Amino acid sequence: VAVDDPTIKIIWLCSPGNPTGTYLREEDVRRVLDSAFEGLVVIDEAYVDFVRADKGESYARLVREYPQLLVMQTMSKSFGLAGIRLGVGIGSRELVSYLNNAKAPYNVSTLSLSVATAALSDDGLQKMRGVMRGIQKQRDEYLIPELKRLPHVGAILGGNDANFVVCRIVDSNGEASNEIAKSVYVEMAQNRGLVVRYRGTDFGCEGCLRITVGTAEENKVVIDTLRTLLSAVQ
């Protein structure tokens, strides 16, 4: 469609995406980049640090092969530095020069750059990677298996390559239920002091809740609360 429609100037890919948390396969990414599309291809990698090393890595390495590619990352997720409002665009020298010419002057503060520099030091990277390993372990070895054991939890959606898990809530007939999912979300937020994301209105996510991976203690509280609420569903 993008090749045949001259009004389409950008193809935007998310790897991993939100809310499904799926890391895109390299063969699929290259198929887009090798196509006849003449516009810009952007890969949003906000959650890429949560991908296990044996499954994949950043596609920033492809910018040397594809001058039309821009890879975007952020300090907001794996580094936990949303407050400094700092993102990174990685592309060819020519592409980046166009972006620098178009951006507002002084759009990144000295304070933000100072914090980012410290976070990207050897010590900062080592700390971030340690946190990432803990999140991956909690996601893969506790949160997902425990969610699968809960009543009224159907499929676990997506690739589970980010710092969250999407589960589908089903009724007694095994059908996706926005009603149950939303009631659980509201009860948790209003009366239990826990906030998950209701995603039932998103395309392909009927009956879904998105649960961020926390610490071991936080994840246990979430699972226990979900078990209590879902066990009461008729």
PDB file of C-alpha atoms in Angstrom:
ATOM      1  CA  VAL A   1       0.000   0.000   0.000  1.00  0.00           C
ATOM      2  CA  ALA A   2       2.765   2.466   0.938  1.00  0.00           C
ATOM      3  CA  VAL A   3       4.609   1.804  -2.318  1.00  0.00           C
ATOM      4  CA  ASP A   4       1.525   2.556  -4.404  1.00  0.00           C
ATOM      5  CA  ASP A   5       0.365   5.598  -2.433  1.00  0.00           C
ATOM      6  CA  PRO A   6       2.604   8.679  -2.993  1.00  0.00           C
ATOM      7  CA  THR A   7       0.944  10.523  -0.082  1.00  0.00           C
ATOM      8  CA  ILE A   8       2.537   8.117   2.404  1.00  0.00           C
ATOM      9  CA  LYS A   9       5.916   9.566   3.358  1.00  0.00           C
ATOM     10  CA  ILE A  10       6.804   7.589   6.508  1.00  0.00           C
ATOM     11  CA  ILE A  11       6.486   3.955   7.572  1.00  0.00           C
ATOM     12  CA  TRP A  12       6.563   3.756  11.365  1.00  0.00           C
ATOM     13  CA  LEU A  13       7.534   0.484  13.022  1.00  0.00           C
ATOM     14  CA  CYS A  14       7.582  -0.225  16.762  1.00  0.00           C
ATOM     15  CA  SER A  15       9.972  -2.870  18.038  1.00  0.00           C
ATOM     16  CA  PRO A  16       8.899  -3.847  20.630  1.00  0.00           C
ATOM     17  CA  GLY A  17       5.499  -2.229  20.276  1.00  0.00           C
ATOM     18  CA  ASN A  18       2.897  -1.113  22.779  1.00  0.00           C
ATOM     19  CA  PRO A  19       0.668  -2.744  23.963  1.00  0.00           C
ATOM     20  CA  THR A  20       1.705  -6.155  22.602  1.00  0.00           C
ATOM     21  CA  GLY A  21       5.433  -5.827  23.374  1.00  0.00           C
ATOM     22  CA  THR A  22       6.529  -7.693  20.261  1.00  0.00           C
ATOM     23  CA  TYR A  23      10.085  -7.438  18.906  1.00  0.00           C
ATOM     24  CA  LEU A  24      10.027  -7.386  15.099  1.00  0.00           C
ATOM     25  CA  ARG A  25      11.970 -10.056  13.235  1.00  0.00           C
ATOM     26  CA  GLU A  26      14.934  -8.799  11.243  1.00  0.00           C
ATOM     27  CA  GLU A  27      13.695 -10.456   8.065  1.00  0.00           C
ATOM     28  CA  ASP A  28      10.457  -8.455   8.302  1.00  0.00           C
ATOM     29  CA  VAL A  29      12.284  -5.195   8.974  1.00  0.00           C
ATOM     30  CA  ARG A  30      14.608  -5.763   6.039  1.00  0.00           C
ATOM     31  CA  ARG A  31      11.674  -6.589   3.785  1.00  0.00           C
ATOM     32  CA  VAL A  32      10.291  -3.107   4.438  1.00  0.00           C
ATOM     33  CA  LEU A  33      13.689  -1.453   4.004  1.00  0.00           C
ATOM     34  CA  ASP A  34      14.407  -3.338   0.778  1.00  0.00           C
ATOM     35  CA  SER A  35      11.003  -2.553  -0.726  1.00  0.00           C
ATOM     36  CA  ALA A  36      10.327   0.055  -3.409  1.00  0.00           C
ATOM     37  CA  PHE A  37       9.030   2.519  -0.797  1.00  0.00           C
ATOM     38  CA  GLU A  38      10.886   5.812  -1.262  1.00  0.00           C
ATOM     39  CA  GLY A  39      10.004   7.508   2.005  1.00  0.00           C
ATOM     40  CA  LEU A  40      11.423   7.456   5.504  1.00  0.00           C
ATOM     41  CA  VAL A  41      11.322   4.304   7.665  1.00  0.00           C
ATOM     42  CA  VAL A  42      11.256   4.964  11.415  1.00  0.00           C
ATOM     43  CA  ILE A  43      11.756   2.247  14.039  1.00  0.00           C
ATOM     44  CA  ASP A  44      10.615   3.215  17.522  1.00  0.00           C
ATOM     45  CA  GLU A  45      12.751   1.248  19.990  1.00  0.00           C
ATOM     46  CA  ALA A  46      11.554   2.739  23.281  1.00  0.00           C
ATOM     47  CA  TYR A  47      11.406  -0.751  24.845  1.00  0.00           C
ATOM     48  CA  VAL A  48      14.315  -2.442  23.061  1.00  0.00           C
ATOM     49  CA  ASP A  49      16.471  -2.794  26.193  1.00  0.00           C
ATOM     50  CA  PHE A  50      13.907  -5.222  27.634  1.00  0.00           C
ATOM     51  CA  VAL A  51      14.436  -7.725  24.785  1.00  0.00           C
ATOM     52  CA  ARG A  52      16.483 -10.760  25.775  1.00  0.00           C
ATOM     53  CA  ALA A  53      19.895 -10.791  24.091  1.00  0.00           C
ATOM     54  CA  ASP A  54      19.274 -14.253  22.651  1.00  0.00           C
ATOM     55  CA  LYS A  55      16.162 -12.985  20.873  1.00  0.00           C
ATOM     56  CA  GLY A  56      17.374  -9.791  19.261  1.00  0.00           C
ATOM     57  CA  GLU A  57      19.006  -6.393  19.562  1.00  0.00           C
ATOM     58  CA  SER A  58      18.636  -2.815  18.383  1.00  0.00           C
ATOM     59  CA  TYR A  59      18.298  -2.176  14.652  1.00  0.00           C
ATOM     60  CA  ALA A  60      20.494   0.923  14.969  1.00  0.00           C
ATOM     61  CA  ARG A  61      23.235  -1.143  13.308  1.00  0.00           C
ATOM     62  CA  LEU A  62      21.218  -1.072  10.063  1.00  0.00           C
ATOM     63  CA  VAL A  63      21.479   2.684   9.548  1.00  0.00           C
ATOM     64  CA  ARG A  64      24.835   2.175   7.809  1.00  0.00           C
ATOM     65  CA  GLU A  65      23.102   0.003   5.214  1.00  0.00           C
ATOM     66  CA  TYR A  66      19.886   1.988   4.802  1.00  0.00           C
ATOM     67  CA  PRO A  67      20.146   5.808   4.550  1.00  0.00           C
ATOM     68  CA  GLN A  68      16.332   6.084   4.729  1.00  0.00           C
ATOM     69  CA  LEU A  69      16.241   4.502   8.204  1.00  0.00           C
ATOM     70  CA  LEU A  70      15.872   6.421  11.472  1.00  0.00           C
ATOM     71  CA  VAL A  71      15.999   4.494  14.770  1.00  0.00           C
ATOM     72  CA  MET A  72      14.547   6.212  17.820  1.00  0.00           C
ATOM     73  CA  GLN A  73      15.289   5.373  21.457  1.00  0.00           C
ATOM     74  CA  THR A  74      14.588   7.027  24.808  1.00  0.00           C
ATOM     75  CA  MET A  75      16.008   7.399  28.292  1.00  0.00           C
ATOM     76  CA  SER A  76      12.482   7.148  29.735  1.00  0.00           C
ATOM     77  CA  LYS A  77      12.027   3.372  29.941  1.00  0.00           C
ATOM     78  CA  SER A  78      14.993   1.150  30.787  1.00  0.00           C
ATOM     79  CA  PHE A  79      16.943   4.009  32.393  1.00  0.00           C
ATOM     80  CA  GLY A  80      13.916   5.275  34.326  1.00  0.00           C
ATOM     81  CA  LEU A  81      14.702   8.877  33.377  1.00  0.00           C
ATOM     82  CA  ALA A  82      11.402  10.094  31.936  1.00  0.00           C
ATOM     83  CA  GLY A  83      11.860  13.343  33.845  1.00  0.00           C
ATOM     84  CA  ILE A  84      14.765  14.527  31.708  1.00  0.00           C
ATOM     85  CA  ARG A  85      12.636  14.198  28.516  1.00  0.00           C
ATOM     86  CA  LEU A  86      15.515  12.951  26.394  1.00  0.00           C
ATOM     87  CA  GLY A  87      15.315  10.778  23.304  1.00  0.00           C
ATOM     88  CA  VAL A  88      17.852   9.731  20.694  1.00  0.00           C
ATOM     89  CA  GLY A  89      17.577   9.556  16.922  1.00  0.00           C
ATOM     90  CA  ILE A  90      20.102   7.382  15.079  1.00  0.00           C
ATOM     91  CA  GLY A  91      20.459   7.673  11.331  1.00  0.00           C
ATOM     92  CA  SER A  92      22.766   8.480   8.442  1.00  0.00           C
ATOM     93  CA  ARG A  93      24.795  11.682   8.584  1.00  0.00           C
ATOM     94  CA  GLU A  94      22.649  13.251   5.856  1.00  0.00           C
ATOM     95  CA  LEU A  95      19.349  12.341   7.515  1.00  0.00           C
ATOM     96  CA  VAL A  96      20.471  13.585  10.922  1.00  0.00           C
ATOM     97  CA  SER A  97      21.654  16.863   9.393  1.00  0.00           C
ATOM     98  CA  TYR A  98      18.106  17.465   8.069  1.00  0.00           C
ATOM     99  CA  LEU A  99      16.669  16.787  11.528  1.00  0.00           C
ATOM    100  CA  ASN A 100      19.167  19.132  13.182  1.00  0.00           C
ATOM    101  CA  ASN A 101      18.206  21.872  10.746  1.00  0.00           C
ATOM    102  CA  ALA A 102      14.504  21.410  11.485  1.00  0.00           C
ATOM    103  CA  LYS A 103      14.564  21.068  15.281  1.00  0.00           C
ATOM    104  CA  ALA A 104      14.111  23.949  17.704  1.00  0.00           C
ATOM    105  CA  PRO A 105      17.338  25.490  19.044  1.00  0.00           C
ATOM    106  CA  TYR A 106      18.455  24.526  22.556  1.00  0.00           C
ATOM    107  CA  ASN A 107      15.771  21.843  22.757  1.00  0.00           C
ATOM    108  CA  VAL A 108      17.828  19.748  25.216  1.00  0.00           C
ATOM    109  CA  SER A 109      18.929  21.359  28.466  1.00  0.00           C
ATOM    110  CA  THR A 110      22.442  21.170  29.913  1.00  0.00           C
ATOM    111  CA  LEU A 111      21.006  19.489  33.022  1.00  0.00           C
ATOM    112  CA  SER A 112      19.339  16.761  30.940  1.00  0.00           C
ATOM    113  CA  LEU A 113      22.561  16.154  29.022  1.00  0.00           C
ATOM    114  CA  SER A 114      24.518  15.915  32.266  1.00  0.00           C
ATOM    115  CA  VAL A 115      22.156  13.297  33.701  1.00  0.00           C
ATOM    116  CA  ALA A 116      22.140  11.344  30.428  1.00  0.00           C
ATOM    117  CA  THR A 117      25.946  11.358  30.261  1.00  0.00           C
ATOM    118  CA  ALA A 118      26.145   9.889  33.771  1.00  0.00           C
ATOM    119  CA  ALA A 119      23.523   7.254  32.911  1.00  0.00           C
ATOM    120  CA  LEU A 120      25.469   6.232  29.797  1.00  0.00           C
ATOM    121  CA  SER A 121      28.757   5.842  31.658  1.00  0.00           C
ATOM    122  CA  ASP A 122      30.140   2.351  32.251  1.00  0.00           C
ATOM    123  CA  ASP A 123      28.751   2.326  35.784  1.00  0.00           C
ATOM    124  CA  GLY A 124      25.390   3.656  34.635  1.00  0.00           C
ATOM    125  CA  LEU A 125      25.055   1.066  31.877  1.00  0.00           C
ATOM    126  CA  GLN A 126      26.034  -1.733  34.245  1.00  0.00           C
ATOM    127  CA  LYS A 127      23.337  -0.659  36.696  1.00  0.00           C
ATOM    128  CA  MET A 128      20.693  -0.390  33.955  1.00  0.00           C
ATOM    129  CA  ARG A 129      21.521  -3.831  32.586  1.00  0.00           C
ATOM    130  CA  GLY A 130      21.265  -5.339  36.054  1.00  0.00           C
ATOM    131  CA  VAL A 131      17.799  -3.861  36.456  1.00  0.00           C
ATOM    132  CA  MET A 132      16.845  -5.166  32.994  1.00  0.00           C
ATOM    133  CA  ARG A 133      17.887  -8.705  33.895  1.00  0.00           C
ATOM    134  CA  GLY A 134      15.730  -8.516  37.005  1.00  0.00           C
ATOM    135  CA  ILE A 135      12.714  -7.313  35.025  1.00  0.00           C
ATOM    136  CA  GLN A 136      13.179 -10.017  32.396  1.00  0.00           C
ATOM    137  CA  LYS A 137      13.404 -12.685  35.090  1.00  0.00           C
ATOM    138  CA  GLN A 138      10.271 -11.463  36.857  1.00  0.00           C
ATOM    139  CA  ARG A 139       8.402 -11.193  33.557  1.00  0.00           C
ATOM    140  CA  ASP A 140       9.330 -14.602  32.164  1.00  0.00           C
ATOM    141  CA  GLU A 141       9.663 -16.728  35.286  1.00  0.00           C
ATOM    142  CA  TYR A 142       6.959 -15.316  37.561  1.00  0.00           C
ATOM    143  CA  LEU A 143       4.427 -12.863  36.112  1.00  0.00           C
ATOM    144  CA  ILE A 144       3.546 -14.706  32.898  1.00  0.00           C
ATOM    145  CA  PRO A 145       3.364 -18.213  34.455  1.00  0.00           C
ATOM    146  CA  GLU A 146       1.276 -16.926  37.382  1.00  0.00           C
ATOM    147  CA  LEU A 147      -1.113 -15.021  35.101  1.00  0.00           C
ATOM    148  CA  LYS A 148      -1.716 -18.199  33.108  1.00  0.00           C
ATOM    149  CA  ARG A 149      -2.828 -19.958  36.317  1.00  0.00           C
ATOM    150  CA  LEU A 150      -5.485 -17.390  37.204  1.00  0.00           C
ATOM    151  CA  PRO A 151      -9.194 -18.010  36.593  1.00  0.00           C
ATOM    152  CA  HIS A 152     -10.708 -16.014  33.725  1.00  0.00           C
ATOM    153  CA  VAL A 153      -7.308 -15.318  32.170  1.00  0.00           C
ATOM    154  CA  GLY A 154      -7.223 -16.532  28.579  1.00  0.00           C
ATOM    155  CA  ALA A 155      -4.293 -15.873  26.261  1.00  0.00           C
ATOM    156  CA  ILE A 156      -1.148 -13.907  27.008  1.00  0.00           C
ATOM    157  CA  LEU A 157      -0.848 -11.669  23.950  1.00  0.00           C
ATOM    158  CA  GLY A 158       2.178 -10.516  21.993  1.00  0.00           C
ATOM    159  CA  GLY A 159       5.853 -11.307  22.140  1.00  0.00           C
ATOM    160  CA  ASN A 160       6.374 -10.257  25.783  1.00  0.00           C
ATOM    161  CA  ASP A 161       9.598  -8.446  24.890  1.00  0.00           C
ATOM    162  CA  ALA A 162       8.937  -5.255  26.880  1.00  0.00           C
ATOM    163  CA  ASN A 163       8.476  -4.327  30.545  1.00  0.00           C
ATOM    164  CA  PHE A 164       4.804  -5.258  30.558  1.00  0.00           C
ATOM    165  CA  VAL A 165       2.533  -8.210  29.873  1.00  0.00           C
ATOM    166  CA  VAL A 166      -0.849  -8.142  28.143  1.00  0.00           C
ATOM    167  CA  CYS A 167      -3.407 -10.735  29.248  1.00  0.00           C
ATOM    168  CA  ARG A 168      -6.911 -11.336  27.917  1.00  0.00           C
ATOM    169  CA  ILE A 169      -9.704 -11.621  30.452  1.00  0.00           C
ATOM    170  CA  VAL A 170     -12.469 -14.040  29.445  1.00  0.00           C
ATOM    171  CA  ASP A 171     -15.950 -14.882  30.707  1.00  0.00           C
ATOM    172  CA  SER A 172     -17.222 -18.292  31.827  1.00  0.00           C
ATOM    173  CA  ASN A 173     -17.615 -19.291  28.161  1.00  0.00           C
ATOM    174  CA  GLY A 174     -14.023 -18.456  27.334  1.00  0.00           C
ATOM    175  CA  GLU A 175     -14.980 -15.336  25.367  1.00  0.00           C
ATOM    176  CA  ALA A 176     -13.022 -12.096  25.710  1.00  0.00           C
ATOM    177  CA  SER A 177     -14.837  -9.769  28.094  1.00  0.00           C
ATOM    178  CA  ASN A 178     -14.322  -6.021  28.179  1.00  0.00           C
ATOM    179  CA  GLU A 179     -16.898  -5.837  30.957  1.00  0.00           C
ATOM    180  CA  ILE A 180     -14.928  -8.064  33.330  1.00  0.00           C
ATOM    181  CA  ALA A 181     -11.573  -6.572  32.360  1.00  0.00           C
ATOM    182  CA  LYS A 182     -12.747  -3.009  32.921  1.00  0.00           C
ATOM    183  CA  SER A 183     -14.443  -3.835  36.235  1.00  0.00           C
ATOM    184  CA  VAL A 184     -11.204  -5.405  37.486  1.00  0.00           C
ATOM    185  CA  TYR A 185      -9.215  -2.389  36.309  1.00  0.00           C
ATOM    186  CA  VAL A 186     -11.565   0.057  38.040  1.00  0.00           C
ATOM    187  CA  GLU A 187     -11.655  -1.925  41.304  1.00  0.00           C
ATOM    188  CA  MET A 188      -7.876  -2.172  41.425  1.00  0.00           C
ATOM    189  CA  ALA A 189      -7.381   1.537  40.729  1.00  0.00           C
ATOM    190  CA  GLN A 190     -10.119   2.927  42.957  1.00  0.00           C
ATOM    191  CA  ASN A 191     -10.038   0.578  45.929  1.00  0.00           C
ATOM    192  CA  ARG A 192      -6.845  -1.494  45.890  1.00  0.00           C
ATOM    193  CA  GLY A 193      -4.180   1.114  45.193  1.00  0.00           C
ATOM    194  CA  LEU A 194      -2.992  -0.716  42.070  1.00  0.00           C
ATOM    195  CA  VAL A 195      -3.007   0.655  38.543  1.00  0.00           C
ATOM    196  CA  VAL A 196      -2.920  -1.600  35.502  1.00  0.00           C
ATOM    197  CA  ARG A 197      -3.896  -0.490  32.002  1.00  0.00           C
ATOM    198  CA  TYR A 198      -7.260  -1.352  30.483  1.00  0.00           C
ATOM    199  CA  ARG A 199      -6.649  -1.906  26.750  1.00  0.00           C
ATOM    200  CA  GLY A 200      -9.955  -3.454  25.724  1.00  0.00           C
ATOM    201  CA  THR A 201     -10.702  -0.701  23.211  1.00  0.00           C
ATOM    202  CA  ASP A 202      -7.426  -1.155  21.314  1.00  0.00           C
ATOM    203  CA  PHE A 203      -7.491  -3.047  18.020  1.00  0.00           C
ATOM    204  CA  GLY A 204      -7.171  -6.798  18.632  1.00  0.00           C
ATOM    205  CA  CYS A 205      -7.086  -6.341  22.418  1.00  0.00           C
ATOM    206  CA  GLU A 206     -10.667  -7.033  23.462  1.00  0.00           C
ATOM    207  CA  GLY A 207     -10.832  -7.935  27.143  1.00  0.00           C
ATOM    208  CA  CYS A 208      -7.170  -7.066  27.717  1.00  0.00           C
ATOM    209  CA  LEU A 209      -5.273  -5.666  30.656  1.00  0.00           C
ATOM    210  CA  ARG A 210      -1.672  -4.483  30.381  1.00  0.00           C
ATOM    211  CA  ILE A 211       0.383  -5.113  33.501  1.00  0.00           C
ATOM    212  CA  THR A 212       3.757  -3.480  34.061  1.00  0.00           C
ATOM    213  CA  VAL A 213       6.483  -5.741  35.467  1.00  0.00           C
ATOM    214  CA  GLY A 214       7.474  -4.525  38.920  1.00  0.00           C
ATOM    215  CA  THR A 215       9.598  -5.832  41.748  1.00  0.00           C
ATOM    216  CA  ALA A 216       9.048  -9.346  43.085  1.00  0.00           C
ATOM    217  CA  GLU A 217       6.955  -7.947  45.945  1.00  0.00           C
ATOM    218  CA  GLU A 218       4.885  -5.725  43.653  1.00  0.00           C
ATOM    219  CA  ASN A 219       4.236  -8.543  41.195  1.00  0.00           C
ATOM    220  CA  LYS A 220       3.051 -10.834  43.986  1.00  0.00           C
ATOM    221  CA  VAL A 221       0.589  -8.208  45.215  1.00  0.00           C
ATOM    222  CA  VAL A 222      -0.789  -7.805  41.686  1.00  0.00           C
ATOM    223  CA  ILE A 223      -1.189 -11.556  41.176  1.00  0.00           C
ATOM    224  CA  ASP A 224      -2.826 -12.036  44.591  1.00  0.00           C
ATOM    225  CA  THR A 225      -5.229  -9.157  43.948  1.00  0.00           C
ATOM    226  CA  LEU A 226      -6.147 -10.429  40.486  1.00  0.00           C
ATOM    227  CA  ARG A 227      -6.712 -13.917  41.892  1.00  0.00           C
ATOM    228  CA  THR A 228      -9.084 -12.555  44.522  1.00  0.00           C
ATOM    229  CA  LEU A 229     -11.064 -10.414  42.060  1.00  0.00           C
ATOM    230  CA  LEU A 230     -11.238 -12.950  39.247  1.00  0.00           C
ATOM    231  CA  SER A 231     -12.172 -15.813  41.573  1.00  0.00           C
ATOM    232  CA  ALA A 232     -15.270 -13.813  42.523  1.00  0.00           C
ATOM    233  CA  VAL A 233     -16.425 -13.509  38.897  1.00  0.00           C
ATOM    234  CA  GLN A 234     -19.422 -15.690  38.113  1.00  0.00           C
TER     235      GLN A 234
END
